[in-house]
CSV table of C-alpha atoms in Angstrom, one decimal:
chain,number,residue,atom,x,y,z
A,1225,UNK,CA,-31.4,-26.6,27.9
A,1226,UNK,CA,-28.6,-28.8,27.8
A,1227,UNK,CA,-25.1,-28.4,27.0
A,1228,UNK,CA,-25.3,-30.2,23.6
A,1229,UNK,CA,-28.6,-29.0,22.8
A,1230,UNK,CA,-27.0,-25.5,23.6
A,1231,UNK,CA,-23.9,-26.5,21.4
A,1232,UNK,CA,-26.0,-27.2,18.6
A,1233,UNK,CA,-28.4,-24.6,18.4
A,1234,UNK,CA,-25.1,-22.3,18.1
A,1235,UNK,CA,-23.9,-24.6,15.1
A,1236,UNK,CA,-27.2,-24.3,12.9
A,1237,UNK,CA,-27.4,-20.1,14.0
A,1238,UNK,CA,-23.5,-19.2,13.6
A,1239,UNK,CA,-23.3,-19.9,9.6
A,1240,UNK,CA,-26.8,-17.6,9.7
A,1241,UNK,CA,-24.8,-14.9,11.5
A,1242,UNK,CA,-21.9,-15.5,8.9
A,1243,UNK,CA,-24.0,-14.0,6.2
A,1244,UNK,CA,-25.4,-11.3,7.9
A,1245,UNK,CA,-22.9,-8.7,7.9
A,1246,UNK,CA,-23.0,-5.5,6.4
A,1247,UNK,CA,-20.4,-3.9,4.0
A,1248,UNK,CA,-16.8,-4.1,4.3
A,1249,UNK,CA,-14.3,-0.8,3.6
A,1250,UNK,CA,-13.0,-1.0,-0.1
A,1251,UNK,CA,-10.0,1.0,-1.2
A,1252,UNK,CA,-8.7,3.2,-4.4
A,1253,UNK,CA,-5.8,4.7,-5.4
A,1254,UNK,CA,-4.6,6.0,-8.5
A,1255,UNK,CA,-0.8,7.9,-9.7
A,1256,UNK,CA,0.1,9.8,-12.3
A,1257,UNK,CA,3.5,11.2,-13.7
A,1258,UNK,CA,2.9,15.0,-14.6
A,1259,UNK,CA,5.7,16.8,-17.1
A,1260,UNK,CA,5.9,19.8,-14.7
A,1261,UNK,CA,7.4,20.7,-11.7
A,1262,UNK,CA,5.5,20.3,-8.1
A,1263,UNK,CA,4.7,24.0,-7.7
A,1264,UNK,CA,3.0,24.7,-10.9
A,1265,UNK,CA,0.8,21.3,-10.3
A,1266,UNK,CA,0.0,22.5,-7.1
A,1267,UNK,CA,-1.0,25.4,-7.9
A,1268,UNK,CA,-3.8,24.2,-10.2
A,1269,UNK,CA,-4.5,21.2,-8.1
A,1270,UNK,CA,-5.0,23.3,-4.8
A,1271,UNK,CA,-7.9,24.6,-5.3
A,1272,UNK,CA,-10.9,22.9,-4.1
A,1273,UNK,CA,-13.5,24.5,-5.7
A,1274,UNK,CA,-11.9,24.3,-8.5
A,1275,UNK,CA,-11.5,20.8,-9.6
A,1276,UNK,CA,-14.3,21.0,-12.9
A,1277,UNK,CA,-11.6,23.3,-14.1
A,1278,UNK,CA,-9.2,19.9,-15.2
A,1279,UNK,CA,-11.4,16.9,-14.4
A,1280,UNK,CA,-13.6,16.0,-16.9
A,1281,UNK,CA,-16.4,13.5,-15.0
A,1282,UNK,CA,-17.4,17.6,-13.1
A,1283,UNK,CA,-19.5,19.4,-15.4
A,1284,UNK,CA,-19.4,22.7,-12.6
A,1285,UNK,CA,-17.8,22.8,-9.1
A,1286,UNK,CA,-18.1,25.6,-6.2
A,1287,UNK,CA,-15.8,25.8,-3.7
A,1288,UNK,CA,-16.4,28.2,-0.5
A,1289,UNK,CA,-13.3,29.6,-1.0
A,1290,UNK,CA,-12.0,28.0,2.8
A,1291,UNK,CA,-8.6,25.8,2.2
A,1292,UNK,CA,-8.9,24.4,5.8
A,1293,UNK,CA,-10.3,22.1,7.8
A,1294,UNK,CA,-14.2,22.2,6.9
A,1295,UNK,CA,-14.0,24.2,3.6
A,1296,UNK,CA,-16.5,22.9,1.5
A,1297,UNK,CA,-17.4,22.1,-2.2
A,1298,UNK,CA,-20.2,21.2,-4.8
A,1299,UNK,CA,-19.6,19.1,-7.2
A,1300,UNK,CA,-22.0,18.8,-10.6
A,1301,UNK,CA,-21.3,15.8,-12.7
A,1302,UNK,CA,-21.8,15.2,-16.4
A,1303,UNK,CA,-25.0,13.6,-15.4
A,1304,UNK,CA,-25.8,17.0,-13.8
A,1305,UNK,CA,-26.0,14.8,-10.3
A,1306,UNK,CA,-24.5,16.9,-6.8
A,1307,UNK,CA,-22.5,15.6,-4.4
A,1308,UNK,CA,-20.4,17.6,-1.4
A,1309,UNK,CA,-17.1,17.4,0.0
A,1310,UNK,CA,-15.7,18.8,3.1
A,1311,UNK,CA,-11.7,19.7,3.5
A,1312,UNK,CA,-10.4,17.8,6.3
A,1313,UNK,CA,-7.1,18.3,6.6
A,1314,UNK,CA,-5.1,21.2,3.7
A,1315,UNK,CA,-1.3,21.7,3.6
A,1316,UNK,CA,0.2,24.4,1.0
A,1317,UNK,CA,3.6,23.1,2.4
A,1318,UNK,CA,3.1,19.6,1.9
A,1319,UNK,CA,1.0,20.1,-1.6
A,1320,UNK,CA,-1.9,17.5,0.0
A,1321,UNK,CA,-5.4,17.4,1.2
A,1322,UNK,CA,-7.7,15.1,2.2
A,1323,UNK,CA,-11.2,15.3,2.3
A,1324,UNK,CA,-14.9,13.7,3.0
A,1325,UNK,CA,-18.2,12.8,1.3
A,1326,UNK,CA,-20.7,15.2,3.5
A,1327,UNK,CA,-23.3,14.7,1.3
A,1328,UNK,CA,-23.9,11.4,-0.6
A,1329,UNK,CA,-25.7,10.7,-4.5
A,1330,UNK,CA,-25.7,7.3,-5.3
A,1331,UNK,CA,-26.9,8.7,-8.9
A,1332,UNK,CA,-23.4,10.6,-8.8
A,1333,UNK,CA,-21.1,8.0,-7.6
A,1334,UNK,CA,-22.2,4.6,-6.1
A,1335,UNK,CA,-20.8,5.3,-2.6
A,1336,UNK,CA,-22.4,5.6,0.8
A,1337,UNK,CA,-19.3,7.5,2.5
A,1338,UNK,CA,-15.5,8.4,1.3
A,1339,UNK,CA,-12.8,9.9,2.8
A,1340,UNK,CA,-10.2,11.0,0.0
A,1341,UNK,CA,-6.7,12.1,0.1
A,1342,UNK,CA,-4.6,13.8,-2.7
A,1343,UNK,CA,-0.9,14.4,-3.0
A,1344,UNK,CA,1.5,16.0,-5.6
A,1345,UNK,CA,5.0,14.9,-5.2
A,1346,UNK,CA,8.1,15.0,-6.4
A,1347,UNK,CA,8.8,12.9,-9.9
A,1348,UNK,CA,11.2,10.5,-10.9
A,1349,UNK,CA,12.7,12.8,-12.9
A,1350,UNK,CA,13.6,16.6,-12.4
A,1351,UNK,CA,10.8,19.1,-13.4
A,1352,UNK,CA,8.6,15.7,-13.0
A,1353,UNK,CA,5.2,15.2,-10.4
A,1354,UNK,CA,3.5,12.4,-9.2
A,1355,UNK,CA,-0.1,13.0,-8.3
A,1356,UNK,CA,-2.2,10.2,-6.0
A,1357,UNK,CA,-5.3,9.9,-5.3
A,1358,UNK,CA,-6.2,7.7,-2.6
A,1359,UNK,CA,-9.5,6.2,-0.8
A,1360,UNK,CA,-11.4,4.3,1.7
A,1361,UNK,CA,-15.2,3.8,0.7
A,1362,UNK,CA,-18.2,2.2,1.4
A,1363,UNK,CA,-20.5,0.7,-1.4
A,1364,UNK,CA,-23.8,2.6,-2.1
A,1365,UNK,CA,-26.0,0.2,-0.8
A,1366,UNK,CA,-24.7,-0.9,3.0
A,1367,UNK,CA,-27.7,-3.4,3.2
A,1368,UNK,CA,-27.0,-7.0,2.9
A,1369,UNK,CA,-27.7,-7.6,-0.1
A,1370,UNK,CA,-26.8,-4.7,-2.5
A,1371,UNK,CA,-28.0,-3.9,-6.2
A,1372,UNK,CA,-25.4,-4.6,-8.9
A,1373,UNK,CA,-25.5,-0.8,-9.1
A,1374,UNK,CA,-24.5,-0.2,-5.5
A,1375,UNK,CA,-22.5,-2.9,-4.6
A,1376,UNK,CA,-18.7,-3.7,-3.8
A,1377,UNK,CA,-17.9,-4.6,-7.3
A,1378,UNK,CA,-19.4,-1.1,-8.8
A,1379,UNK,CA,-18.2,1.3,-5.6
A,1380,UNK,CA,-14.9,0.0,-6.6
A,1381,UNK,CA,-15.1,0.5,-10.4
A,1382,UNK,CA,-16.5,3.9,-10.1
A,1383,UNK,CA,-14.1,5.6,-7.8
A,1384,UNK,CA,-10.9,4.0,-9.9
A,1385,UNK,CA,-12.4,5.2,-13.0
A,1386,UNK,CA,-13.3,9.0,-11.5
A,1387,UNK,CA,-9.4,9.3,-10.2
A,1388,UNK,CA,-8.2,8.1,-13.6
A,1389,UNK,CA,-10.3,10.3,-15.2
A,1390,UNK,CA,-9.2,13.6,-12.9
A,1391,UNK,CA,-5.7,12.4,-13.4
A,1392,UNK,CA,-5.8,12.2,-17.1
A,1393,UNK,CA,-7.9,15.5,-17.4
A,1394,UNK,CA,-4.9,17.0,-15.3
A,1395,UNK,CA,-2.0,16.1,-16.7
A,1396,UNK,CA,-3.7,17.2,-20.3
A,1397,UNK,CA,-3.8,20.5,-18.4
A,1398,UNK,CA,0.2,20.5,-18.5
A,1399,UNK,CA,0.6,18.5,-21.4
A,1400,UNK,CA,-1.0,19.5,-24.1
């Protein structure tokens, strides 16, 4: 083979390999201002298992009770679809966690893989809290060429949607 013929044969395949990629990380994050102080937020908040208590996409949750690295969860939505989640990382001192899909449901949120970390700060105000959600995420479907269902566009929408909704659920907990 020659040297052009080489040179070309690269210039008709490289647009082909272009297209051929498979999914890209997307990202989510949500805030919200809470009328209470950090502690009493918290304490609602850092529970685990307990999450269907104040968010109002989990019909039931179970926690294993572990608030440490590889503490576990179950998570039934309105749609009575499971997922799990597994505690990576749990600070009662810093009022955070952060945590991992370890069992995926497309049927209950259109991701293939999340990592997830929450936080409750301090507010702009005294007696104030600021809780964040925030997410790296892979679509549902990490083929090439992904449903409408499963794609970036839907991953994307779907996890904004389920911290709003936990956020909002939560701060009717303190504000009611």
């Amino acid at each position: 083979m020659t040297k052009s013929s080489f040179i070309g044969v690269l210039l008709l395949t490289f647009p082909a390999l272009m297209l051929a990629h498979g999914p890209t990380p997307q990202k989510a994050k949500e805030s919200i201002s809470i009328g209470a102080p950090v502690d009493k937020v918290w304490e609602v908040v850092k529970d685990f298992g307990g999450i269907s208590k104040w968010h109002g996409d989990v019909k039931e949750s179970k926690g294993d009770g572990k608030h440490e690295s590889g503490g576990a969860r179950t998570l039934t939505f309105q749609n009575g679809e499971e997922i799990v989640d597994e505690l990576d990382f749990y600070s009662d001192k810093d009022h955070e966690y952060s945590y991992r899909l370890k069992k995926e449901n497309v049927k209950a949120l259109p991701t293939s893989s999340y990592s997830v970390s929450m936080s409750v700060t301090k507010g702009a105000s005294p007696d104030t809290s600021e809780v964040t959600f925030k997410s790296r995420f892979y679509r549902g479907d990490t083929g090439n060429t992904p449903s409408e269902n499963l794609n970036d566009e839907a991953a994307v929408k779907a996890m904004n949607a389920y911290f709003k909704n936990g956020l909002d659920g939560l701060k009717k907990t303190f504000e009611k």
